[in-house]
XYZ file of C-alpha atoms in Angstrom:
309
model
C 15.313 31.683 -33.776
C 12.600 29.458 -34.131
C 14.172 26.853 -31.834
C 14.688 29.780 -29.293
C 10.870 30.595 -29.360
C 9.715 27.348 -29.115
C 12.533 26.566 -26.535
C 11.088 29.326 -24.201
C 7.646 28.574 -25.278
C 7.958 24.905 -23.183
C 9.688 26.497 -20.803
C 6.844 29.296 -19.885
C 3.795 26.209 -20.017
C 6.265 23.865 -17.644
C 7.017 27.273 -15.322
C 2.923 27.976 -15.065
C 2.210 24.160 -14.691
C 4.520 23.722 -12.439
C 3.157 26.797 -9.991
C 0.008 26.016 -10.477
C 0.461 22.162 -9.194
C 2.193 23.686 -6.124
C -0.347 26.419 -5.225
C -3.046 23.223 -5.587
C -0.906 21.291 -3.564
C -0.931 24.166 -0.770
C -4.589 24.695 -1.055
C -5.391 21.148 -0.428
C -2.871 21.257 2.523
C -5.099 23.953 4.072
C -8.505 22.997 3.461
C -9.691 19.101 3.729
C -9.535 17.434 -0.176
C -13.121 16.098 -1.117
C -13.705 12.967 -0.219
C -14.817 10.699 -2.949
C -18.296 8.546 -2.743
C -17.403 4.493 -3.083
C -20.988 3.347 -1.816
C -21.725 0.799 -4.782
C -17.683 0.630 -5.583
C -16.481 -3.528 -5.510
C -13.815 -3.554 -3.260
C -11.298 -6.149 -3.193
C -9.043 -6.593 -0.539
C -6.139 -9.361 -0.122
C -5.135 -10.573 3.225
C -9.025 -9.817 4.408
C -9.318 -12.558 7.165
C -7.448 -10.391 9.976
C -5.641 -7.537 11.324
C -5.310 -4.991 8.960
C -7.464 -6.202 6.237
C -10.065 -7.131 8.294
C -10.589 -3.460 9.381
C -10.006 -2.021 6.118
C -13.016 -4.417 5.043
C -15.091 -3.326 8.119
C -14.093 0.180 6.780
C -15.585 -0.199 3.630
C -18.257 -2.361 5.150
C -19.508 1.102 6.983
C -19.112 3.445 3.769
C -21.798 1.215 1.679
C -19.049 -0.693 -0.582
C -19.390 -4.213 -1.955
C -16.951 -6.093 -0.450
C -14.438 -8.937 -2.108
C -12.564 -10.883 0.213
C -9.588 -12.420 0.093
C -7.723 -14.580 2.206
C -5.954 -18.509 2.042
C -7.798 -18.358 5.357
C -11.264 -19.542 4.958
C -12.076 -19.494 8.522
C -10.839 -16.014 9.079
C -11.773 -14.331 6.060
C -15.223 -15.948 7.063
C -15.266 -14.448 10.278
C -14.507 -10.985 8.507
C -17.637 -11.454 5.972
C -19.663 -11.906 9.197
C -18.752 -9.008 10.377
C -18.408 -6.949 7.540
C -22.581 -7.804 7.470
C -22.984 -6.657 10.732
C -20.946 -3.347 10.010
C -23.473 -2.741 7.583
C -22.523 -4.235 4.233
C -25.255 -5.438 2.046
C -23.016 -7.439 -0.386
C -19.748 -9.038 0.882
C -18.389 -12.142 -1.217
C -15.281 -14.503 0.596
C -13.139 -16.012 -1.125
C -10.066 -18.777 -0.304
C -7.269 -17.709 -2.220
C -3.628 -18.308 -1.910
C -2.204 -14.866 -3.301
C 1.501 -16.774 -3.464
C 0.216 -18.903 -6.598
C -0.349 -16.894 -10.061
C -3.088 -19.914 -11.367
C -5.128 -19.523 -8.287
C -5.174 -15.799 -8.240
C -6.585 -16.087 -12.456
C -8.649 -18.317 -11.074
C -10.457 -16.530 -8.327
C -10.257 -13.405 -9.995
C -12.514 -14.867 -13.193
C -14.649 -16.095 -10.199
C -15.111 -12.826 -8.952
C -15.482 -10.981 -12.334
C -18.852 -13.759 -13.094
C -20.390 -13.563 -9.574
C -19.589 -10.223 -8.234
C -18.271 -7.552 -11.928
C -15.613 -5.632 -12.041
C -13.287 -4.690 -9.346
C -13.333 -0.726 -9.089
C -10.788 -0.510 -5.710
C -8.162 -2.878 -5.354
C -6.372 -2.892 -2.306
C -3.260 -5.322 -2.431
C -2.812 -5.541 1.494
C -1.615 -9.032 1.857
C 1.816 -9.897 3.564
C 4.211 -12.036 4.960
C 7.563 -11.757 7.569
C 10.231 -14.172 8.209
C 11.903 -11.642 10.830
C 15.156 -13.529 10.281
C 18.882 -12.192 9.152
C 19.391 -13.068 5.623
C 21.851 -15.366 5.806
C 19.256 -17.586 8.768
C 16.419 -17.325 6.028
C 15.681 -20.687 3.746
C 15.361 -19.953 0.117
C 11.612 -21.281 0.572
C 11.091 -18.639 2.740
C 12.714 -15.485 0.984
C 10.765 -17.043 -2.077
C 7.557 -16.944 0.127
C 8.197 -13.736 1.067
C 8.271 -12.536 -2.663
C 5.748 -14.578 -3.627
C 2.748 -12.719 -1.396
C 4.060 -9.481 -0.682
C 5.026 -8.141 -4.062
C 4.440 -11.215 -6.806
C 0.652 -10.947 -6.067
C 0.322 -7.540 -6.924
C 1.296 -8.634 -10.547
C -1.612 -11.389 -11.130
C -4.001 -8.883 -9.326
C -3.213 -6.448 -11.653
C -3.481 -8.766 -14.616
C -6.501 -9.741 -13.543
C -8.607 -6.469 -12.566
C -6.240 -3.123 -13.956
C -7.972 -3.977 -17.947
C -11.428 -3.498 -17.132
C -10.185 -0.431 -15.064
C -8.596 0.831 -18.152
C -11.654 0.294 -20.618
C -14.363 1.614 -17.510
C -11.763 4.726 -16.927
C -12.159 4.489 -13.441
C -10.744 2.612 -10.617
C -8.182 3.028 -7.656
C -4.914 0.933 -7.358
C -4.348 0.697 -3.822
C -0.518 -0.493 -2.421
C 0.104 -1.681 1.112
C 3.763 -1.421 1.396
C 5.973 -0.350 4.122
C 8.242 1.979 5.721
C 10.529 -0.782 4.903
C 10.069 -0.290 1.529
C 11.113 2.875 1.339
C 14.658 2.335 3.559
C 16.684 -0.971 4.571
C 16.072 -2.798 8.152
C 18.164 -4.824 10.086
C 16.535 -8.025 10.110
C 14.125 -7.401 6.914
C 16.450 -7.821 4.288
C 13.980 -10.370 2.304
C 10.716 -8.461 3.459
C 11.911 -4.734 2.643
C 13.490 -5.995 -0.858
C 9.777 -7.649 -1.472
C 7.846 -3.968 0.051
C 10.818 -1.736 -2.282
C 9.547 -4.096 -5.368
C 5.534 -3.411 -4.615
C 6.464 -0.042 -4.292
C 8.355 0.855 -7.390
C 6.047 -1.632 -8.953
C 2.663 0.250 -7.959
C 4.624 3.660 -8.761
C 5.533 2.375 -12.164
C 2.234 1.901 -13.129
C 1.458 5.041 -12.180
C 3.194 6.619 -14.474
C 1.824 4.109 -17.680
C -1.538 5.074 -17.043
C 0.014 9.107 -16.548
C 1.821 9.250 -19.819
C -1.350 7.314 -21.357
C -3.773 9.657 -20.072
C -5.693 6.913 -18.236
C -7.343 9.772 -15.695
C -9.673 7.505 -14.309
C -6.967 5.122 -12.661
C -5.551 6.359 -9.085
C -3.332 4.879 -7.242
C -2.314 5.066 -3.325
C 0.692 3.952 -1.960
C 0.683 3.380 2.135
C 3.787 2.873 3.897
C 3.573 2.306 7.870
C 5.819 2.224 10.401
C 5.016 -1.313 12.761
C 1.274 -1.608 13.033
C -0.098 -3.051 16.727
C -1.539 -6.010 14.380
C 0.297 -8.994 15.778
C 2.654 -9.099 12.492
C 5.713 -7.906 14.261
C 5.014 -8.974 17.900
C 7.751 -7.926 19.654
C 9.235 -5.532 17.596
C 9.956 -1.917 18.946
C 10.733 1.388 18.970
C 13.413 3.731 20.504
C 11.177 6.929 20.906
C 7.656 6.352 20.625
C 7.058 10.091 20.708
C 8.532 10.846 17.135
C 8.529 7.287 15.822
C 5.606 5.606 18.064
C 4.235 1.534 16.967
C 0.769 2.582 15.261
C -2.400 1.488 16.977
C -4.237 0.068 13.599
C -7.468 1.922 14.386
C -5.474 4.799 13.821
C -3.431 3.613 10.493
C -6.914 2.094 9.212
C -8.436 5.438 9.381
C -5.663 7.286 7.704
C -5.643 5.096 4.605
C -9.861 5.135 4.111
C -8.790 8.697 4.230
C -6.067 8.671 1.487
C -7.954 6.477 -0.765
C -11.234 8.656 -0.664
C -9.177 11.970 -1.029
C -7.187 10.019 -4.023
C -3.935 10.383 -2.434
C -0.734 9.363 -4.047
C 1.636 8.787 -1.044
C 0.997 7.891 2.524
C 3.533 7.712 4.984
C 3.064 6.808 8.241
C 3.917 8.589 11.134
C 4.539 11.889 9.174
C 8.110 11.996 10.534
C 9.036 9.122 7.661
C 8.467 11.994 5.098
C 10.795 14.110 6.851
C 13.492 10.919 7.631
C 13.386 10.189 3.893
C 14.116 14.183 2.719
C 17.071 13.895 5.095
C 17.833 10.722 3.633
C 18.535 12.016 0.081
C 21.156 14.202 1.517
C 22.837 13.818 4.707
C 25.891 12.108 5.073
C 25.775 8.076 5.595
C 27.061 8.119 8.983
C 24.416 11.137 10.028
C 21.295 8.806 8.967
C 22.690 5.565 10.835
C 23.190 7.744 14.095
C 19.868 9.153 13.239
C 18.262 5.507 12.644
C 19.918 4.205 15.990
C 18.980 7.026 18.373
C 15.276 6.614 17.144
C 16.004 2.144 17.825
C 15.182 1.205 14.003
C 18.830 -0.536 14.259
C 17.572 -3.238 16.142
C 14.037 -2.499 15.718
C 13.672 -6.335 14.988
C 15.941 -7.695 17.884
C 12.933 -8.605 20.093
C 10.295 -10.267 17.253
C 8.143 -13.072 17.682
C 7.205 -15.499 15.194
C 3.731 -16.641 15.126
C 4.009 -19.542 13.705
C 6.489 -20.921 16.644
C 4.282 -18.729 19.229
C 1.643 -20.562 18.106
């Protein structure tokens, strides 16, 4: 009997919890979520010295942040610092740092904890493409791929998540992808590496949920193609529902989602709906679905920097 009671007891708490997480959840979806203050907040952001972490740092620049860039780029992330200044920063500190290589990311990061204190938003935005078929792609390469696009986020985490822990406050920020979230013709090696930051940034999560670390959020972005120059070439087969996403646009949306303290961002808003039908239609439904919107050879027309350059 006692089982029984207690039994429906956990049941009752889950059933009220549970409604009152979705009428929150509908509340929020009506009326704008508070956006938090980070004027003062040390921001670090990987991949600073162009296209998408160069505006996220000009971003920040504007809301009164202290800024910590990073990029193996000295002359680019030096060129974001400068204008990071003239957005309005007071405090912006560059740093070189190859995000591939564990001992220079300890390195830079003890660097940054004695000159600048303790990172409050981290925003793991650096990245890499091949754009090649798996079975074109050197083992360097895959490696490479690994290596800055999901690897980093584990040294970076070393590095800053315990003094987020012992402050009780700080924001874990993930730039993944939409091809983390489903497979791509063409970006076998990149969407394994954005699928790994992904359930890697999710995990985590979930530690500092079940550990009651209320202080730690997290935000996990994942973007269609961004008009950055990363995937030059690449398109898509209805711009309407699925359009190539100018990055003033997707720079603005993730400020957004940080300050409200949002856990998911997808990007369009049809990728939330392609991912419910996902988890249920039949196989050959999604691949005439995928084709008919051109992600099937979304990668057929890329352009490799490198060799453009």
């Amino acid at each position: 009997m006692s089982f029984n009671l207690q039994s429906s007891k956990k049941l009752f708490i889950f059933l009220g919890k549970s409604l009152f997480s979705l009428l929150e959840a509908m509340i929020f979806a009506l009326l704008p979520k508070p956006r938090k203050n980070v004027a003062g907040e040390i921001v670090l952001i990987t991949g600073a010295g162009s296209g998408l972490g160069r505006l996220l740092a000009l971003q920040f620049a504007r809301l009164g942040s202290v800024l910590v860039l990073w990029d193996i780029n000295k002359e680019g992330n030096e060129e974001t610092c400068k204008m990071a200044r003239e957005a309005g920063a007071t405090r912006v500190h560059a740093y070189t740092c190859d995000c591939s290589q564990k001992e220079g990311v300890y390195r830079v990061a003890d660097q940054v904890k004695k000159e600048v204190g303790d990172v409050s938003i981290l925003i793991n935005n650096a990245g890499i493409v091949t754009g090649k078929k798996f079975l074109d792609c050197p083992d360097e390469l895959m490696e490479k791929s690994f290596d800055v696009n999901f690897k980093a986020h584990l040294w970076t985490y070393k590095a800053f998540l315990p003094a987020m822990i012992a402050n009780d406050h700080g924001h874990l920020v993930c730039i993944s992808s939409s091809a983390g979230l489903s497979g791509v013709n063409g970006l076998a090696d990149y969407c394994a590496s954005k699928f790994a930051a992904f359930g890697f940034a999710e995990s985590v999560f979930v530690e500092t949920f079940v550990q009651k670390q209320k202080g730690i959020k997290t935000t996990i972005v994942c973007p269609f193609f961004i008009k950055t120059g990363m995937f030059e070439g690449c398109t898509t087969g209805c711009p309407s529902l699925l359009p190539i996403l100018e990055p003033k646009y997707a720079v603005e949306k993730i400020v957004e989602a940080i300050l409200q303290e949002k856990m998911y961002l997808y990007m369009p808003k049809l990728l939330y709906f392609m991912m419910f039908l996902k988890s249920f239609l039949p196989l050959k439904t999604v691949l005439l679905i995928a084709d008919y919107l051109g992600i099937l050879h979304a990668m057929d027309g890329f352009v490799d920097q490198k060799k453009k350059l």
